[in-house]
Short mmCIF file of C-alpha atoms and ligand atoms in Angstrom, two decimals:
data_model
loop_
_atom_site.label_atom_id
_atom_site.label_comp_id
_atom_site.label_asym_id
_atom_site.label_seq_id
_atom_site.Cartn_x
_atom_site.Cartn_y
_atom_site.Cartn_z
CA UNK A 1 6.39 -19.45 1.75
CA UNK A 2 5.82 -16.07 3.36
CA UNK A 3 3.13 -13.79 1.94
CA UNK A 4 1.87 -10.25 2.01
CA UNK A 5 -1.83 -9.88 2.71
CA UNK A 6 -3.16 -6.53 1.59
CA UNK A 7 -6.69 -5.16 1.80
CA UNK A 8 -7.08 -2.44 -0.78
CA UNK A 9 -8.95 0.83 -0.72
CA UNK A 10 -7.08 2.88 1.89
CA UNK A 11 -5.77 6.24 0.67
CA UNK A 12 -2.07 6.51 1.46
CA UNK A 13 -1.31 9.68 3.38
CA UNK A 14 1.48 11.07 5.54
CA UNK A 15 5.24 10.93 5.19
CA UNK A 16 7.66 8.21 4.16
CA UNK A 17 11.47 8.28 4.18
CA UNK A 18 13.34 6.67 1.31
CA UNK A 19 16.32 4.40 2.05
CA UNK A 20 19.72 4.29 0.36
CA UNK A 21 19.84 3.12 -3.26
CA UNK A 22 20.07 -0.64 -3.75
CA UNK A 23 21.83 -0.41 -7.07
CA UNK A 24 24.42 2.02 -5.69
CA UNK A 25 24.98 -0.05 -2.54
CA UNK A 26 25.55 -3.29 -4.45
CA UNK A 27 28.26 -1.53 -6.49
CA UNK A 28 29.87 0.40 -3.65
CA UNK A 29 30.22 -2.58 -1.28
CA UNK A 30 32.36 -4.65 -3.69
CA UNK A 31 34.26 -1.47 -4.64
CA UNK A 32 35.51 -1.36 -1.04
CA UNK A 33 37.80 -4.29 -2.00
CA UNK A 34 39.87 -1.77 -3.98
CA UNK A 35 40.52 0.38 -0.92
CA UNK A 36 43.77 0.35 1.01
CA UNK A 37 41.99 1.48 4.17
CA UNK A 38 38.82 1.09 6.23
CA UNK A 39 35.58 2.41 4.67
CA UNK A 40 32.51 3.54 6.53
CA UNK A 41 29.42 3.37 4.32
CA UNK A 42 26.29 5.17 5.50
CA UNK A 43 22.66 5.11 4.33
CA UNK A 44 22.85 1.41 3.43
CA UNK A 45 19.37 -0.06 2.83
CA UNK A 46 18.41 -3.10 4.90
CA UNK A 47 17.49 -5.43 2.03
CA UNK A 48 18.46 -8.95 1.06
CA UNK A 49 20.66 -8.07 -1.93
CA UNK A 50 22.81 -5.73 0.13
CA UNK A 51 22.98 -8.13 3.07
CA UNK A 52 24.09 -10.88 0.67
CA UNK A 53 26.85 -8.64 -0.70
CA UNK A 54 28.04 -7.85 2.84
CA UNK A 55 28.13 -11.61 3.58
CA UNK A 56 30.16 -12.24 0.44
CA UNK A 57 32.77 -9.69 1.56
CA UNK A 58 32.86 -11.21 5.03
CA UNK A 59 33.20 -14.70 3.60
CA UNK A 60 36.20 -13.50 1.57
CA UNK A 61 37.92 -12.26 4.72
CA UNK A 62 36.91 -8.59 4.94
CA UNK A 63 36.15 -7.21 8.39
CA UNK A 64 32.50 -6.13 8.30
CA UNK A 65 31.16 -4.30 11.35
CA UNK A 66 27.67 -2.92 11.76
CA UNK A 67 27.78 0.56 13.29
CA UNK A 68 24.02 1.08 13.24
CA UNK A 69 21.07 -0.17 11.17
CA UNK A 70 22.22 1.71 8.04
CA UNK A 71 26.01 2.03 8.50
CA UNK A 72 28.69 -0.57 7.90
CA UNK A 73 32.41 -0.29 8.50
CA UNK A 74 34.37 -2.51 6.15
CA UNK A 75 38.06 -3.34 6.37
CA UNK A 76 39.09 -4.90 3.05
CA UNK A 77 42.77 -5.28 4.00
CA UNK A 78 42.12 -8.78 5.34
CA UNK A 79 40.58 -10.08 2.08
CA UNK A 80 42.84 -12.99 1.15
CA UNK A 81 41.24 -14.46 -1.94
CA UNK A 82 40.33 -13.56 -5.49
CA UNK A 83 37.63 -16.26 -5.56
CA UNK A 84 34.07 -15.23 -4.64
CA UNK A 85 31.89 -17.76 -2.75
CA UNK A 86 29.66 -19.45 -5.35
CA UNK A 87 26.58 -20.16 -3.21
CA UNK A 88 26.17 -16.51 -2.24
CA UNK A 89 27.24 -15.07 -5.58
CA UNK A 90 24.68 -16.96 -7.63
CA UNK A 91 21.85 -15.28 -5.69
CA UNK A 92 22.33 -11.87 -7.20
CA UNK A 93 23.12 -10.19 -10.49
CA UNK A 94 25.28 -7.49 -8.93
CA UNK A 95 27.81 -10.08 -7.80
CA UNK A 96 29.33 -9.57 -11.25
CA UNK A 97 30.84 -6.38 -9.75
CA UNK A 98 33.20 -8.63 -7.82
CA UNK A 99 34.84 -9.37 -11.17
CA UNK A 100 35.86 -5.74 -11.72
CA UNK A 101 36.76 -5.13 -8.06
CA UNK A 102 38.90 -8.29 -7.65
CA UNK A 103 40.50 -7.82 -11.05
CA UNK A 104 41.35 -4.22 -10.12
CA UNK A 105 42.89 -5.29 -6.81
CA UNK A 106 44.49 -8.69 -7.54
CA UNK A 107 44.59 -8.76 -11.36
CA UNK A 108 42.70 -12.03 -10.98
CA UNK A 109 39.02 -12.76 -10.27
CA UNK A 110 37.02 -15.98 -10.15
CA UNK A 111 33.27 -15.39 -9.75
CA UNK A 112 30.23 -17.59 -10.45
CA UNK A 113 27.99 -16.49 -13.31
CA UNK A 114 25.65 -14.01 -11.66
CA UNK A 115 21.97 -14.67 -10.98
CA UNK A 116 19.37 -11.90 -10.58
CA UNK A 117 15.85 -11.22 -11.76
CA UNK A 118 14.83 -13.21 -14.79
CA UNK A 119 13.67 -10.91 -17.58
CA UNK A 120 15.50 -12.14 -20.60
CA UNK A 121 19.06 -12.90 -21.54
CA UNK A 122 21.44 -11.09 -19.22
CA UNK A 123 24.80 -11.28 -20.98
CA UNK A 124 28.12 -9.93 -19.66
CA UNK A 125 29.86 -9.68 -23.04
CA UNK A 126 30.39 -5.91 -22.67
CA UNK A 127 31.93 -6.38 -19.21
CA UNK A 128 34.38 -8.93 -20.64
CA UNK A 129 35.10 -6.76 -23.68
CA UNK A 130 36.09 -3.94 -21.31
CA UNK A 131 38.33 -6.18 -19.21
CA UNK A 132 40.06 -7.46 -22.35
CA UNK A 133 40.65 -3.91 -23.58
CA UNK A 134 42.47 -3.30 -20.27
CA UNK A 135 44.74 -6.28 -20.95
CA UNK A 136 42.90 -9.16 -19.22
CA UNK A 137 41.93 -12.52 -20.64
CA UNK A 138 39.08 -14.73 -19.44
CA UNK A 139 37.76 -18.27 -19.46
CA UNK A 140 34.32 -19.65 -18.62
CA UNK A 141 34.32 -22.99 -16.90
CA UNK A 142 31.65 -24.84 -14.90
CA UNK A 143 29.55 -21.70 -14.43
CA UNK A 144 32.57 -19.71 -13.20
CA UNK A 145 34.10 -16.68 -14.91
CA UNK A 146 37.89 -16.53 -14.49
CA UNK A 147 39.47 -13.20 -15.49
CA UNK A 148 43.21 -12.63 -15.22
CA UNK A 149 45.71 -9.94 -16.26
CA UNK A 150 49.48 -9.60 -15.91
CA UNK A 151 49.02 -5.90 -15.93
CA UNK A 152 46.01 -3.60 -16.38
CA UNK A 153 46.63 -0.75 -18.77
CA UNK A 154 44.15 2.06 -19.56
CA UNK A 155 42.35 1.87 -22.88
CA UNK A 156 39.60 3.40 -25.02
CA UNK A 157 36.36 1.38 -24.79
CA UNK A 158 33.19 1.98 -26.79
CA UNK A 159 30.23 0.07 -25.34
CA UNK A 160 27.94 -1.52 -27.98
CA UNK A 161 24.90 -1.06 -25.73
CA UNK A 162 24.30 1.33 -22.84
CA UNK A 163 24.86 -0.95 -19.88
CA UNK A 164 24.98 -0.03 -16.20
CA UNK A 165 26.72 -3.26 -15.23
CA UNK A 166 29.54 -3.04 -17.76
CA UNK A 167 30.08 0.69 -17.11
CA UNK A 168 30.46 0.03 -13.38
CA UNK A 169 32.61 -3.08 -13.83
CA UNK A 170 35.00 -1.31 -16.19
CA UNK A 171 35.33 1.63 -13.78
CA UNK A 172 36.18 -0.84 -11.00
CA UNK A 173 38.81 -2.62 -13.09
CA UNK A 174 40.31 0.63 -14.45
CA UNK A 175 40.52 2.72 -11.32
CA UNK A 176 43.97 1.33 -10.39
CA UNK A 177 45.09 0.48 -13.95
CA UNK A 178 48.07 2.26 -15.51
CA UNK A 179 47.20 5.38 -17.49
CA UNK A 180 43.93 6.66 -18.92
CA UNK A 181 40.77 4.65 -19.61
CA UNK A 182 37.95 6.24 -21.59
CA UNK A 183 34.49 4.63 -21.60
CA UNK A 184 32.25 5.87 -24.41
CA UNK A 185 28.51 5.28 -24.63
CA UNK A 186 28.63 4.86 -20.84
CA UNK A 187 25.51 4.47 -18.70
CA UNK A 188 24.46 7.70 -16.93
CA UNK A 189 22.36 6.25 -14.09
CA UNK A 190 22.57 7.97 -10.67
CA UNK A 191 24.19 4.85 -9.19
CA UNK A 192 27.03 5.04 -11.75
CA UNK A 193 27.67 8.60 -10.55
CA UNK A 194 27.44 7.52 -6.91
CA UNK A 195 30.02 4.77 -7.41
CA UNK A 196 32.39 7.25 -9.11
CA UNK A 197 31.88 9.76 -6.27
CA UNK A 198 32.62 7.03 -3.73
CA UNK A 199 35.84 6.01 -5.50
CA UNK A 200 36.87 9.66 -5.93
CA UNK A 201 36.38 10.17 -2.18
CA UNK A 202 39.11 7.53 -1.73
CA UNK A 203 41.49 9.33 -4.11
CA UNK A 204 40.46 7.91 -7.49
CA UNK A 205 40.50 10.19 -10.54
CA UNK A 206 37.21 9.58 -12.40
CA UNK A 207 35.65 12.36 -14.45
CA UNK A 208 32.51 12.58 -16.53
CA UNK A 209 30.32 10.12 -14.59
CA UNK A 210 26.71 11.09 -15.38
CA UNK A 211 27.63 11.81 -19.02
CA UNK A 212 28.20 9.21 -21.73
CA UNK A 213 31.99 9.65 -21.69
CA UNK A 214 33.79 8.66 -18.50
CA UNK A 215 37.54 9.22 -18.13
CA UNK A 216 39.51 7.33 -15.51
CA UNK A 217 43.13 8.14 -14.72
CA UNK A 218 44.49 5.12 -12.84
CA UNK A 219 45.92 5.71 -9.35
CA UNK A 220 48.16 3.46 -7.21
CA UNK A 221 46.51 3.91 -3.86
CA UNK A 222 42.95 4.37 -2.56
CA UNK A 223 42.58 5.53 1.04
CA UNK A 224 39.74 4.62 3.40
CA UNK A 225 36.73 6.94 3.39
CA UNK A 226 33.35 7.72 4.91
CA UNK A 227 30.60 7.87 2.32
CA UNK A 228 26.80 8.16 2.34
CA UNK A 229 24.86 6.37 -0.40
CA UNK A 230 22.31 8.35 -2.45
CA UNK A 231 18.57 7.79 -1.92
CA UNK A 232 16.93 5.05 -3.97
CA UNK A 233 15.36 6.48 -7.12
CA UNK A 234 13.21 3.40 -7.75
CA UNK A 235 11.99 3.01 -4.17
CA UNK A 236 10.95 6.69 -4.30
CA UNK A 237 9.25 6.18 -7.68
CA UNK A 238 7.41 3.16 -6.32
CA UNK A 239 5.95 5.19 -3.41
CA UNK A 240 5.06 7.99 -5.85
CA UNK A 241 3.03 5.54 -7.93
CA UNK A 242 1.50 3.93 -4.83
CA UNK A 243 0.33 7.36 -3.63
CA UNK A 244 -1.17 8.10 -7.05
CA UNK A 245 -2.86 4.69 -7.32
CA UNK A 246 -4.64 5.10 -3.99
CA UNK A 247 -5.77 8.73 -4.51
CA UNK A 248 -3.29 9.52 -1.77
CA UNK A 249 -1.37 12.51 -0.46
CA UNK A 250 2.16 11.52 0.49
CA UNK A 251 5.31 13.49 1.28
CA UNK A 252 8.26 11.37 0.17
CA UNK A 253 11.40 12.43 2.04
CA UNK A 254 15.14 11.83 1.46
CA UNK A 255 14.96 11.95 -2.34
CA UNK A 256 16.88 13.77 -5.07
CA UNK A 257 13.99 15.26 -7.13
CA UNK A 258 16.26 15.57 -10.20
CA UNK A 259 16.58 11.75 -10.28
CA UNK A 260 12.79 11.47 -10.34
CA UNK A 261 12.10 13.85 -13.24
CA UNK A 262 11.13 11.23 -15.81
CA UNK A 263 8.70 9.63 -13.33
CA UNK A 264 7.33 13.02 -12.24
CA UNK A 265 6.74 13.99 -15.89
CA UNK A 266 4.67 10.85 -16.57
CA UNK A 267 2.63 11.18 -13.38
CA UNK A 268 1.86 14.83 -14.21
CA UNK A 269 0.82 13.78 -17.71
CA UNK A 270 -1.62 11.39 -16.05
CA UNK A 271 -3.11 14.19 -13.93
CA UNK A 272 -1.28 13.59 -10.64
CA UNK A 273 -0.10 16.66 -8.68
CA UNK A 274 3.58 16.77 -7.79
CA UNK A 275 5.24 19.36 -5.59
CA UNK A 276 9.03 19.38 -5.39
CA UNK A 277 11.12 20.48 -2.42
CA UNK A 278 14.91 20.38 -1.92
CA UNK A 279 15.02 16.80 -0.66
CA UNK A 280 11.38 15.74 -0.76
CA UNK A 281 8.52 15.39 -3.16
CA UNK A 282 4.78 15.50 -2.46
CA UNK A 283 2.42 13.40 -4.55
CA UNK A 284 -1.32 14.07 -4.46
CA UNK A 285 -4.11 12.72 -6.58
CA UNK A 286 -7.64 14.04 -6.50
CA UNK A 287 -9.14 13.25 -9.91
CA UNK A 288 -9.24 10.57 -12.59
CA UNK A 289 -6.05 9.31 -14.24
CA UNK A 290 -5.39 10.08 -17.92
CA UNK A 291 -3.90 7.52 -20.26
CA UNK A 292 -0.36 8.05 -21.47
CA UNK A 293 2.38 6.23 -23.37
CA UNK A 294 5.58 5.18 -21.66
CA UNK A 295 8.85 4.08 -23.21
CA UNK A 296 11.59 2.80 -20.95
CA UNK A 297 15.15 3.86 -21.73
CA UNK A 298 18.52 4.19 -20.04
CA UNK A 299 18.83 7.23 -17.76
CA UNK A 300 17.67 10.01 -18.07
CA UNK A 301 14.81 8.19 -19.82
CA UNK A 302 11.94 6.54 -17.95
CA UNK A 303 13.53 3.70 -15.90
CA UNK A 304 12.77 0.11 -16.84
CA UNK A 305 12.73 -0.62 -13.10
CA UNK A 306 9.54 1.50 -12.86
CA UNK A 307 7.80 -0.14 -15.80
CA UNK A 308 5.67 -2.72 -13.90
CA UNK A 309 4.62 -0.13 -11.29
CA UNK A 310 3.49 2.46 -13.88
CA UNK A 311 1.62 -0.33 -15.71
CA UNK A 312 -0.60 -0.75 -12.65
CA UNK A 313 -1.44 2.95 -12.71
CA UNK A 314 -2.16 2.90 -16.46
CA UNK A 315 -4.40 -0.11 -15.95
CA UNK A 316 -6.79 2.07 -13.88
CA UNK A 317 -6.47 5.18 -16.13
CA UNK A 318 -9.12 6.34 -18.60
CA UNK A 319 -8.34 5.12 -22.11
CA UNK A 320 -5.68 3.04 -23.83
CA UNK A 321 -1.98 3.44 -23.09
CA UNK A 322 1.04 1.87 -24.72
CA UNK A 323 4.16 0.77 -22.87
CA UNK A 324 7.34 0.09 -24.84
CA UNK A 325 10.13 -1.73 -23.02
CA UNK A 326 13.39 -0.36 -24.37
CA UNK A 327 15.89 -2.13 -22.14
CA UNK A 328 14.99 -5.78 -21.45
CA UNK A 329 13.70 -8.52 -23.78
CA UNK A 330 11.18 -10.04 -21.44
CA UNK A 331 9.95 -7.70 -18.76
CA UNK A 332 6.20 -8.28 -19.04
CA UNK A 333 5.98 -11.59 -17.18
CA UNK A 334 4.03 -9.89 -14.39
CA UNK A 335 1.18 -9.01 -16.77
CA UNK A 336 -0.38 -12.43 -16.35
CA UNK A 337 -0.59 -11.82 -12.58
CA UNK A 338 -2.06 -8.36 -13.08
CA UNK A 339 -4.69 -9.76 -15.44
CA UNK A 340 -5.86 -12.01 -12.60
CA UNK A 341 -6.74 -8.77 -10.79
CA UNK A 342 -8.84 -7.53 -13.69
CA UNK A 343 -6.26 -5.53 -15.66
CA UNK A 344 -6.73 -5.55 -19.42
CA UNK A 345 -3.28 -5.72 -20.93
CA UNK A 346 -2.08 -7.44 -24.07
CA UNK A 347 1.59 -7.97 -24.78
CA UNK A 348 3.42 -8.34 -28.05
CA UNK A 349 7.15 -8.77 -27.61
CA UNK A 350 8.44 -5.49 -26.07
CA UNK A 351 5.07 -3.70 -26.38
CA UNK A 352 2.12 -3.74 -23.98
CA UNK A 353 -1.29 -2.24 -24.74
CA UNK A 354 -3.13 -1.29 -21.56
CA UNK A 355 -6.91 -0.70 -21.68
CA UNK A 356 -7.87 1.18 -18.55
CA UNK A 357 -10.51 -0.42 -16.29
CA UNK A 358 -12.60 1.16 -13.50
CA UNK A 359 -10.88 -0.74 -10.73
CA UNK A 360 -8.80 -3.83 -9.97
CA UNK A 361 -10.08 -6.68 -7.84
CA UNK A 362 -8.24 -8.80 -5.28
CA UNK A 363 -6.81 -12.16 -6.35
CA UNK A 364 -4.05 -14.50 -5.20
CA UNK A 365 -0.92 -13.41 -7.12
CA UNK A 366 2.83 -13.91 -7.16
CA UNK A 367 5.83 -11.60 -7.32
CA UNK A 368 7.62 -12.89 -10.40
CA UNK A 369 10.59 -10.60 -9.80
CA UNK A 370 11.51 -7.61 -7.63
CA UNK A 371 9.79 -4.74 -9.48
CA UNK A 372 6.95 -7.00 -10.60
CA UNK A 373 6.41 -7.71 -6.91
CA UNK A 374 6.31 -3.99 -6.16
CA UNK A 375 3.68 -3.64 -8.88
CA UNK A 376 1.57 -6.37 -7.25
CA UNK A 377 1.75 -4.49 -3.94
CA UNK A 378 0.53 -1.29 -5.61
CA UNK A 379 -2.23 -3.19 -7.42
CA UNK A 380 -3.35 -4.76 -4.15
CA UNK A 381 -3.34 -1.37 -2.38
CA UNK A 382 -5.84 0.06 -4.86
CA UNK A 383 -7.87 -3.11 -5.58
CA UNK A 384 -11.25 -4.01 -4.09
CA UNK A 385 -10.87 -6.82 -1.55
CA UNK A 386 -7.97 -8.68 0.04
CA UNK A 387 -5.02 -9.81 -2.08
CA UNK A 388 -2.41 -12.36 -1.08
CA UNK A 389 1.01 -11.99 -2.71
CA UNK A 390 3.36 -14.98 -2.77
CA UNK A 391 7.10 -15.13 -3.43
CA UNK A 392 7.71 -11.94 -1.50
CA UNK A 393 11.39 -12.87 -1.13
CA UNK A 394 11.82 -11.07 -4.47
CA UNK A 395 10.30 -7.88 -3.06
CA UNK A 396 12.50 -8.05 0.02
CA UNK A 397 15.59 -8.08 -2.21
CA UNK A 398 15.04 -4.39 -2.91
CA UNK A 399 12.51 -2.69 -0.60
CA UNK A 400 13.64 -1.75 2.90
CA UNK A 401 10.89 -2.15 5.54
CA UNK A 402 8.11 -2.03 2.97
CA UNK A 403 5.42 -3.32 5.34
CA UNK A 404 6.29 -0.81 8.06
CA UNK A 405 6.57 2.09 5.61
CA UNK A 406 3.23 1.34 3.92
CA UNK A 407 1.49 0.79 7.25
CA UNK A 408 2.71 4.17 8.49
CA UNK A 409 0.96 5.65 5.43
CA UNK A 410 -2.30 3.95 6.37
CA UNK A 411 -2.13 0.80 4.22
CA UNK A 412 -3.75 -2.40 5.43
CA UNK A 413 -0.82 -4.77 4.85
CA UNK A 414 0.67 -7.59 6.84
CA UNK A 415 3.36 -10.18 6.32
CA UNK A 416 2.27 -13.73 7.06
CA UNK A 417 4.90 -16.32 7.84
CA UNK A 418 3.75 -19.73 6.75
CA UNK A 419 5.64 -22.87 7.72
CA UNK A 420 7.18 -24.95 4.98
CA UNK A 421 10.36 -25.02 2.93
CA UNK A 422 11.80 -21.60 2.21
CA UNK A 423 11.94 -21.03 -1.54
CA UNK A 424 15.50 -21.03 -2.85
CA UNK A 425 16.17 -17.52 -4.05
CA UNK A 426 17.87 -17.55 -7.38
CA UNK A 427 16.51 -14.14 -8.45
N1 EPU B 501 23.64 -6.00 -21.97
C1 EPU B 501 24.37 -6.60 -22.98
N2 EPU B 501 25.65 -6.98 -22.69
C2 EPU B 501 26.22 -6.79 -21.47
C3 EPU B 501 25.47 -6.18 -20.48
C4 EPU B 501 24.16 -5.79 -20.76
O1 EPU B 501 23.89 -6.80 -24.09
O2 EPU B 501 27.39 -7.16 -21.29
C5 EPU B 501 22.26 -5.56 -22.28
C6 EPU B 501 21.22 -6.27 -21.42
O3 EPU B 501 20.85 -7.49 -21.97
C7 EPU B 501 20.10 -5.25 -21.38
C8 EPU B 501 20.84 -3.91 -21.42
O4 EPU B 501 22.14 -4.19 -21.91
O5 EPU B 501 19.30 -5.38 -22.50
C9 EPU B 501 20.97 -3.18 -20.11
O6 EPU B 501 21.59 -4.01 -19.14
P1 EPU B 501 22.43 -3.42 -17.92
O7 EPU B 501 23.79 -3.98 -17.97
O8 EPU B 501 22.28 -1.94 -17.91
O9 EPU B 501 21.67 -4.04 -16.69
P2 EPU B 501 22.30 -4.57 -15.32
O10 EPU B 501 23.53 -3.78 -15.00
O11 EPU B 501 22.36 -6.03 -15.34
C10 EPU B 501 21.08 -2.82 -13.84
C11 EPU B 501 20.18 -2.86 -12.65
C12 EPU B 501 18.81 -3.37 -13.07
C13 EPU B 501 18.25 -2.47 -14.16
C14 EPU B 501 19.25 -2.33 -15.32
C15 EPU B 501 18.83 -1.31 -16.36
C16 EPU B 501 21.73 -3.29 -10.88
C17 EPU B 501 22.26 -4.22 -9.86
N3 EPU B 501 20.75 -3.73 -11.64
O12 EPU B 501 21.17 -4.15 -14.32
O13 EPU B 501 18.01 -3.22 -11.91
O14 EPU B 501 17.05 -3.00 -14.66
O15 EPU B 501 20.54 -1.93 -14.81
O16 EPU B 501 18.68 -0.06 -15.79
O17 EPU B 501 22.16 -2.14 -10.95
C18 EPU B 501 16.32 -3.79 -10.38
O18 EPU B 501 16.82 -3.00 -9.57
O19 EPU B 501 15.18 -4.28 -10.23
C19 EPU B 501 17.07 -4.16 -11.59
C20 EPU B 501 16.81 -5.24 -12.26
#
């Protein structure tokens, strides 16, 4: 049971470089299965979820070679199976992308029901609806999803909800299907666009990614490519909030400021100064924080994956703020942990009312999921005293070198390895 031990009160200052986007990487790695050549993927973050996905590909027969700490070369031509390894797959939600990728390549995919962070029901009905529209049928048996198609033929698909996962999975399944597929009410997240750009760099014909209508003309062949993953929007947002929470002054490098606009807007509303450069953003806080209301929505709305982090900031703002969770049913489980540090937050279903307090105080807390864990880190950085955070395996699923990066900004943080059974990570 490894822990982070953080003594709060240090102002973060200096520069930090953001890694490649987790949610793009976990889509692009399985997408390599569709390629007819070797792919070199650059700017890959060194995090557990991505390493698990690379292991899954290796286990299925792909050649996976590390070129340097953030570049992998993957040869998918030696993949010999349409069945994904259950033990690895169940550790992460994004393993559902193997369904679309294997279906697209072999017209048959068998993948365990995906795991991932637990914040409510995480159905895949829209993914399956898309596959069926393309001509596939599926069965669910013993926790495995089995999707098969004689032929995949382009179709018109209207998604009932805006879903990143289904949008990506349908793109993967349709990219080599016959004819035209149109996805309406598609997700517009930066990682959807990045996946489409990656596939297009191999010769796919995908248009409209980043809007709510995506058109995919199926192609027969996808060549190998070299591709660099976009910077992680949520990692950047997390450091922006950490800088604000500690009255810091931080230059956050390797970002796409456009992807951060909804976060920037909220921080400015709270009285934080933001300066934008071409590929960097500077966050400075000198005064008190104002209350503000936040509603999470699909992109370009305020991201649900920043909701726990902004809640920490609102909990030390002047006045009462309201957070409305517009994406997930149950994403306030971390509030109980934050209350242990003195936050005054009440939750009713998808609504949280945050009464600002003067300061947070250290307490032993847990990371209940990835972004909740990031929120605990931010809370500890600005709290009085020394906080211990347990279950950090969740945090390490999505934050590359978080201890080193925060230390370089002046944080007092260390990772303590304690003997004992390693917690099984089911996400
Ligand atoms: N939904 C359905 N049916 C489906 C799929 C989704 O009803 O078939 C609903 C979900 O229940 C949810 C909403 O649609 O209410 C959005 O779900 P979405 O499919 O967009 O989520 P996801 O693809 O499972 C990705 C990210 C999450 C992020 C969400 C929303 C990855 C690997 N994960 O999940 O990221 O919260 O989109 O933006 O891309 C994280 O990084 O911490 C994380 C959890």
